[in-house]
CSV table of C-alpha atoms and ligand atoms in Angstrom, one decimal:
chain,number,residue,atom,x,y,z
A,535,MET,CA,121.8,-130.4,177.5
A,536,ASN,CA,123.1,-127.8,178.9
A,537,ASP,CA,121.1,-125.3,177.0
A,538,GLN,CA,117.9,-127.2,179.0
A,539,ALA,CA,119.8,-126.5,182.0
A,540,GLU,CA,120.4,-122.7,181.5
A,541,ALA,CA,116.4,-122.4,180.3
A,542,LEU,CA,115.3,-124.2,183.9
A,543,ARG,CA,117.4,-122.5,185.7
A,544,ASN,CA,116.6,-119.3,185.1
A,545,LEU,CA,112.4,-120.3,185.1
A,546,VAL,CA,113.4,-121.6,188.8
A,547,ARG,CA,115.4,-119.1,189.9
A,548,GLN,CA,114.6,-117.5,193.4
A,549,ASP,CA,115.2,-114.0,192.6
A,550,GLU,CA,113.3,-112.7,190.1
A,551,GLY,CA,110.9,-110.6,190.8
A,552,ALA,CA,108.0,-111.0,188.3
A,553,PRO,CA,105.5,-114.1,188.5
A,554,LEU,CA,106.4,-116.3,185.7
A,555,PHE,CA,102.9,-118.0,185.4
A,556,ARG,CA,99.6,-116.9,185.4
A,557,ALA,CA,97.8,-116.2,188.5
A,558,GLU,CA,98.8,-116.9,191.6
A,559,PRO,CA,97.3,-119.6,193.2
A,560,ALA,CA,94.2,-119.1,195.3
A,561,GLU,CA,95.8,-121.2,198.5
A,562,THR,CA,99.7,-121.3,199.1
A,563,ARG,CA,100.8,-124.5,201.1
A,564,PRO,CA,103.7,-126.1,201.3
A,565,THR,CA,104.4,-128.6,198.9
A,566,ARG,CA,106.2,-131.6,200.3
A,567,ILE,CA,107.3,-133.8,197.8
A,568,LEU,CA,108.2,-137.9,198.5
A,569,THR,CA,109.3,-140.8,196.7
A,570,ILE,CA,108.3,-144.2,197.3
A,571,THR,CA,111.0,-146.3,196.2
A,572,SER,CA,112.2,-149.8,196.8
A,573,GLY,CA,115.3,-151.7,195.9
A,574,LYS,CA,113.7,-155.0,194.8
A,575,GLY,CA,111.0,-154.7,192.4
A,576,GLY,CA,107.3,-156.6,193.7
A,577,VAL,CA,107.5,-155.3,197.3
A,578,GLY,CA,104.6,-153.4,197.4
A,579,LYS,CA,105.4,-150.2,196.6
A,580,SER,CA,102.7,-148.6,194.0
A,581,ASN,CA,100.2,-149.9,197.1
A,582,PHE,CA,101.3,-148.7,199.4
A,583,THR,CA,101.6,-145.3,197.2
A,584,LEU,CA,98.3,-145.1,196.7
A,585,ASN,CA,96.5,-146.1,200.1
A,586,PHE,CA,98.6,-143.8,201.9
A,587,ALA,CA,98.1,-141.5,199.6
A,588,LEU,CA,93.9,-141.8,200.0
A,589,GLN,CA,94.5,-141.8,204.0
A,590,LEU,CA,97.1,-138.7,204.2
A,591,GLN,CA,94.0,-137.3,202.0
A,592,SER,CA,91.6,-138.0,204.3
A,593,GLN,CA,93.6,-136.6,206.9
A,594,GLY,CA,92.2,-133.6,205.4
A,595,TYR,CA,95.5,-133.2,202.8
A,596,LYS,CA,95.8,-132.0,199.4
A,597,VAL,CA,97.8,-134.4,197.5
A,598,LEU,CA,98.5,-135.6,194.4
A,599,VAL,CA,100.2,-139.2,193.0
A,600,PHE,CA,103.0,-139.3,190.0
A,601,ASP,CA,103.1,-142.2,188.6
A,602,ALA,CA,106.6,-142.4,188.2
A,603,ASP,CA,107.2,-146.0,187.3
A,604,ILE,CA,108.5,-146.0,183.5
A,605,GLY,CA,108.5,-149.8,182.8
A,606,MET,CA,105.3,-151.1,185.0
A,607,ALA,CA,103.3,-147.8,185.4
A,608,ASN,CA,100.3,-149.3,187.3
A,609,ILE,CA,98.9,-146.6,189.5
A,610,ASP,CA,95.5,-146.6,187.4
A,611,VAL,CA,95.3,-150.3,187.0
A,612,LEU,CA,95.3,-149.8,190.5
A,613,MET,CA,92.1,-148.2,190.7
A,614,GLY,CA,90.6,-149.9,187.0
A,615,ALA,CA,90.9,-146.5,185.4
A,616,SER,CA,92.6,-146.1,181.9
A,617,PRO,CA,93.4,-142.1,181.7
A,618,LYS,CA,93.4,-140.9,178.1
A,619,TYR,CA,96.7,-138.8,178.6
A,620,ASN,CA,99.9,-139.1,180.5
A,621,LEU,CA,102.9,-137.6,181.4
A,622,TYR,CA,104.1,-137.6,177.7
A,623,HIS,CA,101.0,-135.2,176.7
A,624,LEU,CA,102.4,-132.8,179.2
A,625,LEU,CA,106.2,-133.4,177.6
A,626,LYS,CA,105.5,-132.9,173.9
A,627,ARG,CA,103.4,-129.9,175.0
A,628,GLU,CA,100.2,-131.4,174.1
A,629,LYS,CA,97.7,-131.1,177.2
A,630,SER,CA,98.6,-128.9,180.3
A,631,ILE,CA,98.6,-130.4,183.4
A,632,GLU,CA,95.9,-129.5,185.0
A,633,GLU,CA,94.6,-131.9,182.2
A,634,ILE,CA,96.6,-134.7,182.5
A,635,ILE,CA,95.8,-135.5,186.5
A,636,TYR,CA,92.6,-138.1,187.3
A,637,ARG,CA,90.8,-138.4,190.0
A,638,GLY,CA,90.3,-141.8,191.5
A,639,HIS,CA,88.9,-143.7,194.2
A,640,ASN,CA,87.5,-140.7,196.9
A,641,ASP,CA,88.6,-137.9,194.0
A,642,LEU,CA,92.5,-138.8,194.7
A,643,GLN,CA,94.1,-136.7,191.7
A,644,PHE,CA,97.1,-138.8,189.9
A,645,ILE,CA,98.8,-138.5,187.1
A,646,ALA,CA,99.5,-141.7,185.3
A,647,GLY,CA,102.7,-143.2,184.3
A,648,GLY,CA,103.7,-143.5,180.7
A,649,SER,CA,106.2,-144.3,178.4
A,650,GLY,CA,107.2,-140.8,179.3
A,651,PHE,CA,110.0,-140.4,181.6
A,652,ASN,CA,112.2,-142.2,179.2
A,653,ASP,CA,111.8,-138.3,177.6
A,654,LEU,CA,111.9,-136.1,180.2
A,655,LEU,CA,116.3,-136.5,180.0
A,656,SER,CA,116.7,-135.7,176.3
A,657,LEU,CA,114.0,-132.7,175.6
A,658,THR,CA,114.4,-129.6,173.8
A,659,LYS,CA,114.7,-126.2,175.3
A,660,GLU,CA,110.7,-125.6,174.3
A,661,GLU,CA,109.3,-128.1,175.9
A,662,LEU,CA,111.3,-128.7,179.0
A,663,GLU,CA,110.4,-124.1,180.1
A,664,TYR,CA,107.1,-126.1,179.2
A,665,PHE,CA,107.1,-129.0,181.7
A,666,THR,CA,108.8,-126.5,184.4
A,667,GLU,CA,105.8,-123.8,184.2
A,668,GLN,CA,103.0,-126.5,184.2
A,669,VAL,CA,104.8,-128.3,186.9
A,670,LEU,CA,105.7,-125.0,189.3
A,671,SER,CA,101.5,-124.0,188.5
A,672,LEU,CA,101.0,-127.3,191.3
A,673,SER,CA,102.9,-125.2,193.8
A,674,GLY,CA,101.0,-123.5,196.7
A,675,SER,CA,98.4,-126.2,195.4
A,676,LEU,CA,98.6,-129.6,197.6
A,677,ASP,CA,100.4,-130.9,200.9
A,678,PHE,CA,102.4,-133.3,199.7
A,679,ILE,CA,103.0,-135.1,195.9
A,680,LEU,CA,104.0,-138.5,195.7
A,681,PHE,CA,106.3,-140.4,193.4
A,682,ASP,CA,105.7,-143.6,192.7
A,683,THR,CA,109.0,-145.4,191.6
A,684,GLY,CA,110.3,-147.9,189.9
A,685,ALA,CA,112.4,-150.6,191.6
A,686,GLY,CA,116.1,-150.2,191.0
A,687,LEU,CA,118.4,-147.7,190.2
A,688,THR,CA,117.7,-147.0,187.4
A,689,LYS,CA,118.9,-143.0,185.9
A,690,GLU,CA,115.0,-141.6,186.3
A,691,SER,CA,114.2,-143.9,189.6
A,692,MET,CA,117.6,-142.1,190.9
A,693,THR,CA,116.7,-138.3,189.3
A,694,PHE,CA,113.3,-138.5,191.2
A,695,ILE,CA,114.5,-139.8,194.8
A,696,THR,CA,117.4,-137.3,194.5
A,697,ALA,CA,115.3,-134.1,194.0
A,698,ALA,CA,113.2,-134.9,196.5
A,699,GLU,CA,113.6,-133.6,200.1
A,700,GLN,CA,112.1,-136.9,201.6
A,701,THR,CA,112.0,-141.3,200.3
A,702,ILE,CA,110.3,-143.5,201.6
A,703,VAL,CA,111.9,-146.9,201.3
A,704,VAL,CA,109.7,-149.6,200.8
A,705,THR,CA,110.7,-153.9,202.2
A,706,THR,CA,109.4,-157.0,202.8
A,707,PRO,CA,110.8,-159.3,205.5
A,708,GLU,CA,112.6,-161.6,202.6
A,709,PRO,CA,116.7,-161.2,203.2
A,710,THR,CA,117.3,-160.3,199.5
A,711,SER,CA,114.7,-157.6,199.7
A,712,ILE,CA,116.6,-156.3,202.7
A,713,THR,CA,119.9,-156.5,201.1
A,714,ASP,CA,118.6,-154.1,197.8
A,715,ALA,CA,116.8,-151.0,200.1
A,716,TYR,CA,120.3,-151.2,201.5
A,717,ALA,CA,122.0,-150.8,197.7
A,718,ILE,CA,119.7,-147.9,196.9
A,719,ILE,CA,120.0,-145.9,200.6
A,720,LYS,CA,123.2,-146.3,200.4
A,721,MET,CA,123.7,-145.1,196.5
A,722,VAL,CA,121.5,-142.3,197.0
A,723,HIS,CA,122.8,-141.1,200.8
A,724,SER,CA,125.7,-141.2,198.3
A,725,GLN,CA,124.6,-138.8,195.5
A,726,GLU,CA,123.0,-136.4,197.9
A,727,PRO,CA,123.2,-136.9,201.7
A,728,GLY,CA,120.7,-134.7,202.4
A,729,ILE,CA,117.7,-136.7,201.9
A,730,ARG,CA,115.7,-138.0,204.3
A,731,PHE,CA,115.3,-141.6,204.0
A,732,GLN,CA,111.6,-143.5,206.4
A,733,LEU,CA,111.2,-146.7,206.4
A,734,VAL,CA,108.1,-149.3,205.4
A,735,VAL,CA,108.4,-152.5,206.2
A,736,ASN,CA,105.4,-154.7,204.4
A,737,ARG,CA,104.1,-158.0,204.0
A,738,VAL,CA,105.1,-159.1,207.6
A,739,THR,CA,104.5,-162.3,209.8
A,740,ASP,CA,103.7,-160.5,212.9
A,741,ARG,CA,105.2,-157.3,214.7
A,742,LYS,CA,108.5,-158.8,215.8
A,743,GLU,CA,109.2,-159.8,211.6
A,744,GLY,CA,108.5,-155.7,211.7
A,745,GLN,CA,111.1,-155.2,214.1
A,746,GLN,CA,113.8,-157.5,213.4
A,747,THR,CA,113.9,-156.6,209.6
A,748,ALA,CA,113.8,-152.8,209.8
A,749,ASP,CA,116.8,-152.8,212.9
A,750,LYS,CA,118.7,-154.8,210.6
A,751,ILE,CA,118.8,-152.3,207.8
A,752,ARG,CA,118.7,-149.0,210.7
A,753,MET,CA,122.2,-151.4,211.9
A,754,VAL,CA,124.2,-151.3,208.9
A,755,SER,CA,123.3,-147.7,207.5
A,756,ASN,CA,124.4,-146.2,211.7
A,757,GLN,CA,127.3,-149.0,211.4
A,758,PHE,CA,128.6,-148.0,207.4
A,759,LEU,CA,126.4,-144.7,206.6
A,760,GLN,CA,126.2,-143.1,209.8
A,761,LEU,CA,123.0,-142.5,208.8
A,762,ASP,CA,119.9,-143.3,211.4
A,763,ILE,CA,116.4,-144.5,209.3
A,764,PRO,CA,113.1,-144.0,211.5
A,765,THR,CA,111.1,-146.6,210.6
A,766,LEU,CA,107.5,-145.5,209.6
A,767,GLY,CA,105.9,-148.3,210.7
A,768,TYR,CA,105.0,-152.5,209.4
A,769,ILE,CA,102.4,-153.3,207.3
A,770,PRO,CA,100.3,-157.1,207.8
A,771,ASP,CA,101.2,-160.0,205.3
A,772,ASP,CA,97.6,-159.5,204.6
A,773,ALA,CA,95.5,-161.7,201.5
A,774,ASN,CA,92.8,-158.2,201.6
A,775,VAL,CA,96.0,-156.8,199.6
A,776,SER,CA,95.3,-159.2,196.7
A,777,LYS,CA,91.7,-159.1,196.4
A,778,ALA,CA,91.7,-156.2,196.2
A,779,VAL,CA,94.1,-155.6,193.4
A,780,LYS,CA,92.1,-158.4,191.8
A,781,ARG,CA,88.7,-155.9,192.5
A,782,GLN,CA,91.2,-152.8,191.1
A,783,VAL,CA,90.0,-151.1,194.4
A,784,PRO,CA,92.6,-149.5,196.6
A,785,PHE,CA,92.4,-151.9,199.7
A,786,SER,CA,91.7,-149.2,202.3
A,787,VAL,CA,88.7,-148.6,200.4
A,788,LEU,CA,87.4,-152.0,199.8
A,789,TYR,CA,89.0,-152.7,203.2
A,790,PRO,CA,88.5,-150.3,206.1
A,791,ASP,CA,88.9,-153.0,208.1
A,792,SER,CA,91.7,-155.1,207.4
A,793,ALA,CA,94.4,-155.4,209.5
A,794,ALA,CA,97.0,-153.9,206.2
A,795,THR,CA,93.9,-150.4,206.6
A,796,ARG,CA,94.6,-150.6,210.3
A,797,GLU,CA,98.2,-150.5,210.5
A,798,LEU,CA,98.3,-148.0,207.3
A,799,LYS,CA,96.4,-145.3,209.0
A,800,GLU,CA,99.0,-145.8,212.6
A,801,LEU,CA,101.3,-145.5,210.4
A,802,VAL,CA,100.2,-141.7,207.9
A,803,ARG,CA,99.7,-140.8,212.0
A,804,ARG,CA,103.4,-141.8,212.7
A,805,PHE,CA,104.2,-139.5,209.5
A,806,GLU,CA,102.2,-137.0,209.7
A,807,GLN,CA,104.1,-136.3,213.3
A,808,SER,CA,107.3,-137.1,211.4
A,809,GLN,CA,106.5,-134.2,209.3
A,810,PRO,CA,109.1,-130.6,210.5
A,811,ALA,CA,107.3,-127.8,210.4
A,812,ALA,CA,107.2,-125.7,207.0
A,813,ALA,CA,108.7,-122.3,207.2
A,814,PRO,CA,106.3,-119.2,207.3
A,815,THR,CA,107.8,-118.1,203.4
A,816,GLU,CA,108.0,-121.6,202.1
A,817,ALA,CA,104.7,-121.4,200.3
A,818,GLU,CA,105.8,-118.1,199.2
A,819,GLU,CA,108.7,-119.3,197.9
A,820,GLY,CA,107.4,-122.1,195.9
A,821,GLY,CA,107.0,-124.8,198.4
A,822,GLY,CA,109.0,-127.7,197.3
A,823,VAL,CA,108.3,-128.0,194.1
A,824,LYS,CA,110.6,-125.2,192.7
A,825,ARG,CA,113.4,-126.6,194.6
A,826,PHE,CA,112.9,-130.2,193.0
A,827,LEU,CA,113.0,-128.3,189.9
A,828,SER,CA,116.0,-127.0,190.5
A,829,ARG,CA,117.6,-130.0,191.9
A,830,MET,CA,116.5,-131.9,188.6
A,831,LEU,CA,118.9,-129.4,186.7
A,832,LYS,CA,121.8,-131.7,188.1
A,833,PHE,CA,120.4,-134.3,186.4
A,834,MET,CA,119.8,-132.4,182.6
A,835,LYS,CA,123.5,-131.0,182.6
B,334,ATP,N1,100.7,-155.6,202.9
B,334,ATP,C1,100.4,-157.1,202.0
B,334,ATP,N2,100.0,-158.8,202.3
B,334,ATP,C2,99.9,-159.2,200.8
B,334,ATP,N3,99.9,-158.7,199.6
B,334,ATP,C3,100.7,-157.6,199.2
B,334,ATP,C4,101.3,-156.6,199.5
B,334,ATP,N4,101.2,-155.6,199.2
B,334,ATP,C5,101.9,-156.1,197.8
B,334,ATP,N5,101.1,-157.3,198.7
B,334,ATP,C6,101.3,-158.3,197.0
B,334,ATP,O1,102.5,-157.3,196.1
B,334,ATP,C7,101.6,-157.4,195.0
B,334,ATP,C8,102.5,-155.9,194.2
B,334,ATP,O2,102.4,-154.8,194.6
B,334,ATP,P1,103.0,-153.7,194.3
B,334,ATP,O3,102.5,-153.5,192.8
B,334,ATP,O4,102.3,-152.3,194.4
B,334,ATP,O5,104.7,-153.8,194.1
B,334,ATP,P2,105.5,-153.2,193.7
B,334,ATP,O6,106.5,-152.7,194.4
B,334,ATP,O7,105.2,-151.7,193.4
B,334,ATP,O8,106.1,-153.3,192.5
B,334,ATP,P3,106.6,-152.8,191.2
B,334,ATP,O9,107.9,-153.4,192.0
B,334,ATP,O10,106.6,-153.7,189.5
B,334,ATP,O11,106.3,-151.7,190.6
B,334,ATP,C9,100.0,-156.8,194.9
B,334,ATP,O12,99.6,-156.9,193.7
B,334,ATP,C10,99.8,-157.7,196.3
B,334,ATP,O13,99.8,-159.1,195.2
B,335,MG,MG1,104.5,-150.4,191.3
């Protein structure tokens, strides 16, 4: 494993003058990497990730959704797409990253999940180098990479969450979902105190229920972790979400005037305002992509 870590370290080394791969990207954007996670499963992460990504895109950002849910990969199903290639083919050096990026509704770019993530932690040196180079080639061309992770504390999810700079924790008002959300916050915070958390309460009956749910998580996080977790918003329980899932079209595309979509739009506005301004050099330095890759190293030692 040390060999792999060394190879990756060399590739992401900041102080090397020579370009690492191909031509310079046409644009240079400081890419932000986010994970979307939850303690309990089935709380609405994938639907949130997909529709959040679409809204960000409609605000003019370049977004890529990465389905990092190993067990229940389903971003593609939510879009009625059946991509032939996924991360597995990239890891095995069968396809380039461009070849595994698909276009969904409104041309949203996404990488389908697959069995590949299991293999990520046991790659050969050559496979790891290829993976790293390919992911680095995304630097500068995207504003956001969103990882939809599986629920709970799996090793793979933890790798992504702790390597990314920020994570959105999705919960519902149910007590089991709240306690599990707190458990994941506590675990991530203890491993990587620098990760920024933001909360989304999904499937609320009304704003009051959303507020009460957010308050509970905020209070325990404040008290026991000295951590302030801002809330991005509350998405109502809306029958249109399930209807859209059945039609395999993202709810914000199929039902742009639904209560869920309206709240999501507000939420995206708050998210935009919450983003720290990028340092002028961030894009040239590989934005968040380099940082993300070098942080993944910790788990490969
Ligand atoms: N705001 C909502 N209103 C009504 N139903 C919702 C809402 N959000 C999600 N759902 C329902 O919950 C189901 C599960 O959502 P989703 O697949 O996004 O959850 P998940 O957290 O990604 O699940 P998993 O942990 O299995 O990956 C949806 O198919 C939909 O029926
Ligand atoms: Mg999911």
